[in-house]
Amino acid sequence: IDVSNSELKQHTVLLYDDVNKQFYIGCEDIKRDNSSCDNDFNDIVFYAKSNPVKAISSQNVSLADNGVDTDKDGVSDLFDAFPKDASLAYKNIFPEPDKFGTLAFEDSWPGKGDYDFNDLVVGYQYEQWCDATNKVKEMKCRLVVRAIGAHYYHGFGFQLNVGSSEVSWVKGSKIYDDYIKLSNNQTENSQNTATIIAFDNDYKLVNRPSGSMLNTEEGSAFQKPDTLDIQIVFGKPQTALALGTAPFNPFIFIDGDRGKEVHLPGYAPTAKNKKKYFGTYHDNTNGKDVFYKTLNNLPYAINIPETLEYPLERQSIHYGYLKFAYWAQSGGTIFTDWYKDIEGYRKAGYLYSK
């Protein structure tokens, strides 16, 4: 592989597991001098063993594991994120440690409005604490309100796939007004499915300078976003399949109207949603198999697994991201990298930068 740094030419690693008497071969499938390479060598992992064991020499091969298991939970200390706690073993973080995904919403639903997707921009990171069987006992959600480009105020929540009764308690929500009702475990009341309300009023959550837009207008002072941490503890460990995939089913509700929810395309609303908005203005939701898309198959909310440079105030996302419409109208099958800084993908002057 032609790279300037010879240390980056290696794309495989070989380790020996002295406990199970087998070898592990891990591969990195992106050029290691590429900025998008994570250098984790787990893009594909093989193991190999022989009978007799000594048919393959382990001489000069680094050990994968020394077999020490301090808390006796069946997971060696080398791989145990909680080596002294037998009830926990793994931390699973999405999208990655020290990285955040982006949720961006258009709050004019069921109309399209200016379609700038900066009415509420939220960075997210989910961290799941799991037991030795990789079932989730506890989950932490870190949220960052990066932008508010709207005259409406918003609440933000997300819904898991499990029942509300599966949650022991929730901590960290910011509820300022009286239109949100929570159960004893701090999930939203009157919801069979576990619904977490992170905040109900972003105007009160974030101190916007002079009541102006937050981080959406060129030339305005940048305000460093605050971080909101939500902690969720389950009564019994949950499988990742049962919970769903991060960021789960995130949504906003608009200007104190709890029944006016905006979700990602294809995601069903919660039981609190008012169906009277479906199919009005530009919305094509039918309440069965089409949710939160326009007649032209465009979304009202987007989820990007990295930090997104969102549009400037009143600048449609189409202007700054030239492949967005192709991606959206294809149902996400083409130009899946539409948000990347690739030649021909963006147009200067339409995206916010601090």
One Martini backbone bead per residue (centre of mass of N, CA, C, O) as a GRO file, in nm:
protein
  354
    1ILE     BB    1   0.095   0.036   0.024
    2ASP     BB    2   0.078   0.381  -0.063
    3VAL     BB    3   0.261   0.531   0.190
    4SER     BB    4   0.460   0.753   0.366
    5ASN     BB    5   0.408   0.577   0.621
    6SER     BB    6   0.534   0.275   0.711
    7GLU     BB    7   0.353   0.219   0.972
    8LEU     BB    8   0.076   0.217   0.774
    9LYS     BB    9   0.099  -0.060   0.606
   10GLN     BB   10  -0.036  -0.214   0.814
   11HIS     BB   11  -0.348  -0.447   0.800
   12THR     BB   12  -0.251  -0.663   1.016
   13VAL     BB   13  -0.313  -0.887   1.295
   14LEU     BB   14  -0.144  -1.104   1.543
   15LEU     BB   15  -0.284  -1.331   1.785
   16TYR     BB   16  -0.254  -1.514   2.101
   17ASP     BB   17  -0.454  -1.764   2.263
   18ASP     BB   18  -0.361  -1.934   2.552
   19VAL     BB   19  -0.636  -2.053   2.647
   20ASN     BB   20  -0.762  -2.157   2.347
   21LYS     BB   21  -0.545  -2.214   2.131
   22GLN     BB   22  -0.550  -1.941   1.936
   23PHE     BB   23  -0.582  -1.737   1.650
   24TYR     BB   24  -0.578  -1.384   1.556
   25ILE     BB   25  -0.717  -1.201   1.270
   26GLY     BB   26  -0.685  -0.859   1.195
   27CYS     BB   27  -0.857  -0.602   0.996
   28GLU     BB   28  -0.791  -0.317   0.784
   29ASP     BB   29  -0.998  -0.157   0.513
   30ILE     BB   30  -0.842   0.120   0.540
   31LYS     BB   31  -0.646   0.353   0.470
   32ARG     BB   32  -0.430   0.475   0.724
   33ASP     BB   33  -0.406   0.781   0.582
   34ASN     BB   34  -0.701   0.807   0.631
   35SER     BB   35  -0.924   1.002   0.812
   36SER     BB   36  -1.151   0.756   0.826
   37CYS     BB   37  -0.963   0.588   0.988
   38ASP     BB   38  -0.973   0.385   1.299
   39ASN     BB   39  -0.762   0.153   1.364
   40ASP     BB   40  -0.914  -0.135   1.480
   41PHE     BB   41  -0.890  -0.422   1.332
   42ASN     BB   42  -1.232  -0.518   1.295
   43ASP     BB   43  -1.358  -0.557   1.006
   44ILE     BB   44  -1.208  -0.841   1.020
   45VAL     BB   45  -1.225  -1.162   1.198
   46PHE     BB   46  -1.009  -1.430   1.266
   47TYR     BB   47  -0.966  -1.781   1.332
   48ALA     BB   48  -0.699  -2.016   1.436
   49LYS     BB   49  -0.644  -2.379   1.443
   50SER     BB   50  -0.488  -2.680   1.574
   51ASN     BB   51  -0.428  -3.046   1.506
   52PRO     BB   52  -0.210  -3.000   1.670
   53VAL     BB   53  -0.129  -2.716   1.838
   54LYS     BB   54   0.193  -2.722   1.754
   55ALA     BB   55   0.165  -2.682   1.437
   56ILE     BB   56   0.153  -2.384   1.542
   57SER     BB   57   0.347  -2.124   1.600
   58SER     BB   58   0.382  -1.880   1.888
   59GLN     BB   59   0.633  -1.749   1.824
   60ASN     BB   60   0.640  -1.403   1.850
   61VAL     BB   61   0.342  -1.383   1.955
   62SER     BB   62   0.109  -1.200   2.071
   63LEU     BB   63  -0.095  -1.171   2.334
   64ALA     BB   64  -0.445  -1.153   2.393
   65ASP     BB   65  -0.440  -1.316   2.677
   66ASN     BB   66  -0.396  -1.390   3.038
   67GLY     BB   67  -0.676  -1.486   3.200
   68VAL     BB   68  -0.763  -1.258   3.381
   69ASP     BB   69  -1.044  -1.264   3.641
   70THR     BB   70  -1.126  -1.083   3.901
   71ASP     BB   71  -1.467  -1.105   3.903
   72LYS     BB   72  -1.571  -1.382   3.776
   73ASP     BB   73  -1.755  -1.331   3.482
   74GLY     BB   74  -1.589  -1.451   3.211
   75VAL     BB   75  -1.417  -1.181   3.175
   76SER     BB   76  -1.145  -1.054   3.097
   77ASP     BB   77  -0.962  -0.780   3.181
   78LEU     BB   78  -0.889  -0.698   2.888
   79PHE     BB   79  -1.228  -0.678   2.818
   80ASP     BB   80  -1.301  -0.539   3.091
   81ALA     BB   81  -1.456  -0.238   3.193
   82PHE     BB   82  -1.530  -0.405   3.486
   83PRO     BB   83  -1.307  -0.587   3.667
   84LYS     BB   84  -1.469  -0.529   3.973
   85ASP     BB   85  -1.759  -0.605   3.824
   86ALA     BB   86  -1.977  -0.872   3.781
   87SER     BB   87  -2.233  -0.706   3.649
   88LEU     BB   88  -2.003  -0.595   3.455
   89ALA     BB   89  -1.819  -0.557   3.116
   90TYR     BB   90  -1.945  -0.351   2.897
   91LYS     BB   91  -1.889  -0.088   2.644
   92ASN     BB   92  -2.128   0.069   2.429
   93ILE     BB   93  -2.061   0.301   2.161
   94PHE     BB   94  -2.265   0.566   2.009
   95PRO     BB   95  -2.068   0.593   1.760
   96GLU     BB   96  -1.815   0.700   1.941
   97PRO     BB   97  -1.561   0.779   2.105
   98ASP     BB   98  -1.562   1.128   2.097
   99LYS     BB   99  -1.839   1.103   1.931
  100PHE     BB  100  -2.103   1.250   1.728
  101GLY     BB  101  -2.411   1.273   1.638
  102THR     BB  102  -2.695   1.384   1.420
  103LEU     BB  103  -2.989   1.584   1.478
  104ALA     BB  104  -3.230   1.716   1.237
  105PHE     BB  105  -3.492   1.972   1.222
  106GLU     BB  106  -3.825   2.038   1.091
  107ASP     BB  107  -4.087   2.251   1.238
  108SER     BB  108  -4.316   2.285   0.991
  109TRP     BB  109  -4.470   2.060   1.044
  110PRO     BB  110  -4.639   1.963   0.759
  111GLY     BB  111  -4.460   2.154   0.650
  112LYS     BB  112  -4.149   2.283   0.511
  113GLY     BB  113  -4.063   2.558   0.487
  114ASP     BB  114  -3.716   2.631   0.462
  115TYR     BB  115  -3.546   2.363   0.486
  116ASP     BB  116  -3.274   2.390   0.700
  117PHE     BB  117  -3.228   2.199   0.953
  118ASN     BB  118  -3.205   2.425   1.230
  119ASP     BB  119  -3.429   2.430   1.450
  120LEU     BB  120  -3.294   2.147   1.554
  121VAL     BB  121  -2.969   2.061   1.690
  122VAL     BB  122  -2.847   1.731   1.784
  123GLY     BB  123  -2.622   1.584   1.976
  124TYR     BB  124  -2.507   1.231   2.005
  125GLN     BB  125  -2.456   0.977   2.276
  126TYR     BB  126  -2.432   0.623   2.337
  127GLU     BB  127  -2.411   0.431   2.651
  128GLN     BB  128  -2.358   0.087   2.721
  129TRP     BB  129  -2.412  -0.123   2.999
  130CYS     BB  130  -2.282  -0.454   3.031
  131ASP     BB  131  -2.279  -0.774   3.061
  132ALA     BB  132  -2.136  -1.082   2.993
  133THR     BB  133  -2.388  -1.116   2.769
  134ASN     BB  134  -2.451  -0.820   2.647
  135LYS     BB  135  -2.650  -0.690   2.837
  136VAL     BB  136  -2.849  -0.421   2.925
  137LYS     BB  137  -2.848  -0.220   3.230
  138GLU     BB  138  -2.729   0.058   3.114
  139MET     BB  139  -2.791   0.408   3.004
  140LYS     BB  140  -2.625   0.671   2.821
  141CYS     BB  141  -2.719   1.010   2.733
  142ARG     BB  142  -2.566   1.247   2.517
  143LEU     BB  143  -2.650   1.595   2.481
  144VAL     BB  144  -2.637   1.854   2.212
  145VAL     BB  145  -2.722   2.185   2.165
  146ARG     BB  146  -2.628   2.347   1.866
  147ALA     BB  147  -2.925   2.445   1.751
  148ILE     BB  148  -3.160   2.739   1.703
  149GLY     BB  149  -3.382   2.802   1.411
  150ALA     BB  150  -3.640   2.940   1.586
  151HIS     BB  151  -3.959   3.050   1.718
  152TYR     BB  152  -3.996   2.796   1.829
  153TYR     BB  153  -4.034   2.558   2.070
  154HIS     BB  154  -3.872   2.257   2.212
  155GLY     BB  155  -3.892   1.916   2.237
  156PHE     BB  156  -3.714   1.611   2.355
  157GLY     BB  157  -3.708   1.261   2.242
  158PHE     BB  158  -3.721   0.898   2.311
  159GLN     BB  159  -3.785   0.561   2.185
  160LEU     BB  160  -3.814   0.253   2.287
  161ASN     BB  161  -3.901  -0.097   2.247
  162VAL     BB  162  -3.971  -0.111   2.534
  163GLY     BB  163  -4.127  -0.117   2.814
  164SER     BB  164  -4.178   0.094   3.077
  165SER     BB  165  -4.144  -0.139   3.302
  166GLU     BB  166  -3.827  -0.191   3.232
  167VAL     BB  167  -3.788   0.073   3.389
  168SER     BB  168  -3.666   0.200   3.680
  169TRP     BB  169  -3.491   0.469   3.588
  170VAL     BB  170  -3.461   0.831   3.541
  171LYS     BB  171  -3.191   1.069   3.472
  172GLY     BB  172  -3.170   1.432   3.364
  173SER     BB  173  -3.416   1.566   3.305
  174LYS     BB  174  -3.572   1.869   3.152
  175ILE     BB  175  -3.849   2.010   3.328
  176TYR     BB  176  -4.041   2.319   3.307
  177ASP     BB  177  -4.324   2.237   3.238
  178ASP     BB  178  -4.681   2.113   3.270
  179TYR     BB  179  -4.728   1.915   2.997
  180ILE     BB  180  -4.542   1.707   3.136
  181LYS     BB  181  -4.579   1.357   3.223
  182LEU     BB  182  -4.456   1.150   3.481
  183SER     BB  183  -4.354   0.876   3.609
  184ASN     BB  184  -4.195   0.726   3.866
  185ASN     BB  185  -3.953   0.642   3.652
  186GLN     BB  186  -3.948   0.897   3.432
  187THR     BB  187  -4.131   0.828   3.231
  188GLU     BB  188  -4.376   0.866   3.029
  189ASN     BB  189  -4.691   0.904   3.059
  190SER     BB  190  -4.907   0.695   2.893
  191GLN     BB  191  -4.676   0.474   2.804
  192ASN     BB  192  -4.596   0.158   2.702
  193THR     BB  193  -4.351   0.282   2.579
  194ALA     BB  194  -4.041   0.381   2.631
  195THR     BB  195  -4.031   0.734   2.718
  196ILE     BB  196  -3.791   0.992   2.673
  197ILE     BB  197  -3.762   1.309   2.826
  198ALA     BB  198  -3.517   1.539   2.808
  199PHE     BB  199  -3.690   1.796   2.698
  200ASP     BB  200  -3.946   2.077   2.678
  201ASN     BB  201  -3.741   2.353   2.654
  202ASP     BB  202  -3.494   2.505   2.474
  203TYR     BB  203  -3.512   2.801   2.574
  204LYS     BB  204  -3.450   2.712   2.881
  205LEU     BB  205  -3.195   2.536   2.841
  206VAL     BB  206  -3.091   2.775   2.656
  207ASN     BB  207  -2.887   3.062   2.650
  208ARG     BB  208  -2.982   3.300   2.447
  209PRO     BB  209  -2.873   3.568   2.290
  210SER     BB  210  -3.123   3.794   2.311
  211GLY     BB  211  -3.324   3.569   2.185
  212SER     BB  212  -3.184   3.442   1.961
  213MET     BB  213  -3.048   3.266   1.757
  214LEU     BB  214  -2.868   2.948   1.756
  215ASN     BB  215  -2.617   2.893   1.551
  216THR     BB  216  -2.731   3.018   1.230
  217GLU     BB  217  -2.590   3.300   1.197
  218GLU     BB  218  -2.406   3.497   1.019
  219GLY     BB  219  -2.201   3.684   1.252
  220SER     BB  220  -2.277   3.554   1.498
  221ALA     BB  221  -2.232   3.454   1.799
  222PHE     BB  222  -2.085   3.190   1.942
  223GLN     BB  223  -2.231   2.916   2.126
  224LYS     BB  224  -2.154   2.702   2.355
  225PRO     BB  225  -2.260   2.404   2.418
  226ASP     BB  226  -2.443   2.208   2.616
  227THR     BB  227  -2.465   1.925   2.836
  228LEU     BB  228  -2.683   1.635   2.840
  229ASP     BB  229  -2.753   1.385   3.091
  230ILE     BB  230  -2.880   1.053   3.052
  231GLN     BB  231  -3.020   0.804   3.275
  232ILE     BB  232  -3.069   0.441   3.235
  233VAL     BB  233  -3.245   0.190   3.423
  234PHE     BB  234  -3.289  -0.152   3.442
  235GLY     BB  235  -3.448  -0.416   3.587
  236LYS     BB  236  -3.346  -0.584   3.340
  237PRO     BB  237  -3.168  -0.712   3.113
  238GLN     BB  238  -3.111  -0.604   2.775
  239THR     BB  239  -3.131  -0.643   2.458
  240ALA     BB  240  -3.040  -0.489   2.174
  241LEU     BB  241  -3.284  -0.585   2.009
  242ALA     BB  242  -3.506  -0.480   2.203
  243LEU     BB  243  -3.425  -0.170   2.206
  244GLY     BB  244  -3.250  -0.106   1.961
  245THR     BB  245  -3.120   0.158   1.760
  246ALA     BB  246  -2.913   0.396   1.755
  247PRO     BB  247  -3.128   0.665   1.838
  248PHE     BB  248  -3.383   0.523   1.782
  249ASN     BB  249  -3.681   0.730   1.852
  250PRO     BB  250  -3.659   1.035   1.763
  251PHE     BB  251  -3.803   1.359   1.884
  252ILE     BB  252  -4.023   1.629   1.841
  253PHE     BB  253  -4.193   1.906   1.999
  254ILE     BB  254  -4.420   2.191   1.941
  255ASP     BB  255  -4.491   2.466   2.120
  256GLY     BB  256  -4.644   2.279   2.353
  257ASP     BB  257  -4.732   2.046   2.149
  258ARG     BB  258  -4.734   1.717   2.222
  259GLY     BB  259  -4.896   1.619   1.944
  260LYS     BB  260  -4.643   1.755   1.773
  261GLU     BB  261  -4.459   1.541   1.594
  262VAL     BB  262  -4.108   1.471   1.494
  263HIS     BB  263  -3.967   1.233   1.279
  264LEU     BB  264  -3.821   1.005   1.132
  265PRO     BB  265  -3.827   0.840   0.856
  266GLY     BB  266  -4.046   0.562   0.925
  267TYR     BB  267  -4.136   0.664   1.207
  268ALA     BB  268  -4.334   0.622   1.459
  269PRO     BB  269  -4.532   0.747   1.674
  270THR     BB  270  -4.661   0.818   1.956
  271ALA     BB  271  -4.941   0.815   2.165
  272LYS     BB  272  -4.944   1.148   2.171
  273ASN     BB  273  -5.017   1.182   1.894
  274LYS     BB  274  -5.172   1.377   1.635
  275LYS     BB  275  -5.341   1.275   1.343
  276LYS     BB  276  -5.443   1.550   1.211
  277TYR     BB  277  -5.159   1.610   1.055
  278PHE     BB  278  -5.191   1.399   0.861
  279GLY     BB  279  -5.179   1.481   0.521
  280THR     BB  280  -5.084   1.773   0.541
  281TYR     BB  281  -4.982   1.968   0.319
  282HIS     BB  282  -4.669   1.799   0.265
  283ASP     BB  283  -4.770   1.553   0.394
  284ASN     BB  284  -4.762   1.164   0.362
  285THR     BB  285  -4.889   1.047   0.598
  286ASN     BB  286  -5.089   0.735   0.682
  287GLY     BB  287  -5.036   0.555   0.958
  288LYS     BB  288  -4.882   0.279   0.847
  289ASP     BB  289  -4.612   0.299   0.611
  290VAL     BB  290  -4.608   0.622   0.625
  291PHE     BB  291  -4.353   0.852   0.763
  292TYR     BB  292  -4.231   1.157   0.746
  293LYS     BB  293  -4.314   1.251   0.442
  294THR     BB  294  -4.327   1.371   0.149
  295LEU     BB  295  -4.446   1.356  -0.170
  296ASN     BB  296  -4.112   1.348  -0.246
  297ASN     BB  297  -3.962   1.181  -0.007
  298LEU     BB  298  -3.906   1.382   0.217
  299PRO     BB  299  -3.779   1.486   0.510
  300TYR     BB  300  -3.797   1.622   0.865
  301ALA     BB  301  -3.553   1.428   0.945
  302ILE     BB  302  -3.207   1.372   1.052
  303ASN     BB  303  -2.940   1.113   1.051
  304ILE     BB  304  -2.598   1.142   1.164
  305PRO     BB  305  -2.288   0.963   1.253
  306GLU     BB  306  -2.203   1.275   1.277
  307THR     BB  307  -2.087   1.584   1.234
  308LEU     BB  308  -2.292   1.840   1.115
  309GLU     BB  309  -2.318   2.077   0.859
  310TYR     BB  310  -2.544   2.300   0.878
  311PRO     BB  311  -2.753   2.522   0.777
  312LEU     BB  312  -2.837   2.820   0.728
  313GLU     BB  313  -3.048   3.053   0.766
  314ARG     BB  314  -3.289   3.003   0.517
  315GLN     BB  315  -3.128   2.745   0.394
  316SER     BB  316  -3.162   2.507   0.203
  317ILE     BB  317  -3.024   2.194   0.193
  318HIS     BB  318  -2.991   2.184  -0.122
  319TYR     BB  319  -2.775   2.410  -0.153
  320GLY     BB  320  -2.537   2.269   0.019
  321TYR     BB  321  -2.660   1.974  -0.064
  322LEU     BB  322  -2.652   1.820  -0.376
  323LYS     BB  323  -2.734   1.501  -0.279
  324PHE     BB  324  -2.982   1.488  -0.095
  325ALA     BB  325  -3.229   1.430  -0.281
  326TYR     BB  326  -3.128   1.165  -0.396
  327TRP     BB  327  -3.117   1.018  -0.130
  328ALA     BB  328  -3.410   1.059  -0.029
  329GLN     BB  329  -3.572   0.962  -0.295
  330SER     BB  330  -3.425   0.665  -0.270
  331GLY     BB  331  -3.430   0.575   0.040
  332GLY     BB  332  -3.103   0.559   0.090
  333THR     BB  333  -2.936   0.414  -0.169
  334ILE     BB  334  -2.804   0.687  -0.252
  335PHE     BB  335  -2.575   0.891  -0.144
  336THR     BB  336  -2.484   0.811   0.166
  337ASP     BB  337  -2.248   1.060   0.151
  338TRP     BB  338  -2.382   1.358   0.117
  339TYR     BB  339  -2.231   1.502   0.386
  340LYS     BB  340  -1.969   1.509   0.263
  341ASP     BB  341  -1.641   1.646   0.184
  342ILE     BB  342  -1.697   1.641  -0.148
  343GLU     BB  343  -1.656   1.678  -0.458
  344GLY     BB  344  -1.979   1.803  -0.558
  345TYR     BB  345  -2.156   1.810  -0.270
  346ARG     BB  346  -2.094   2.120  -0.226
  347LYS     BB  347  -2.190   2.466  -0.136
  348ALA     BB  348  -2.080   2.755  -0.083
  349GLY     BB  349  -2.252   2.964   0.172
  350TYR     BB  350  -2.483   2.747   0.326
  351LEU     BB  351  -2.302   2.686   0.581
  352TYR     BB  352  -2.237   2.646   0.906
  353SER     BB  353  -1.972   2.828   1.086
  354LYS     BB  354  -1.781   2.923   1.368
   0.00000   0.00000   0.00000
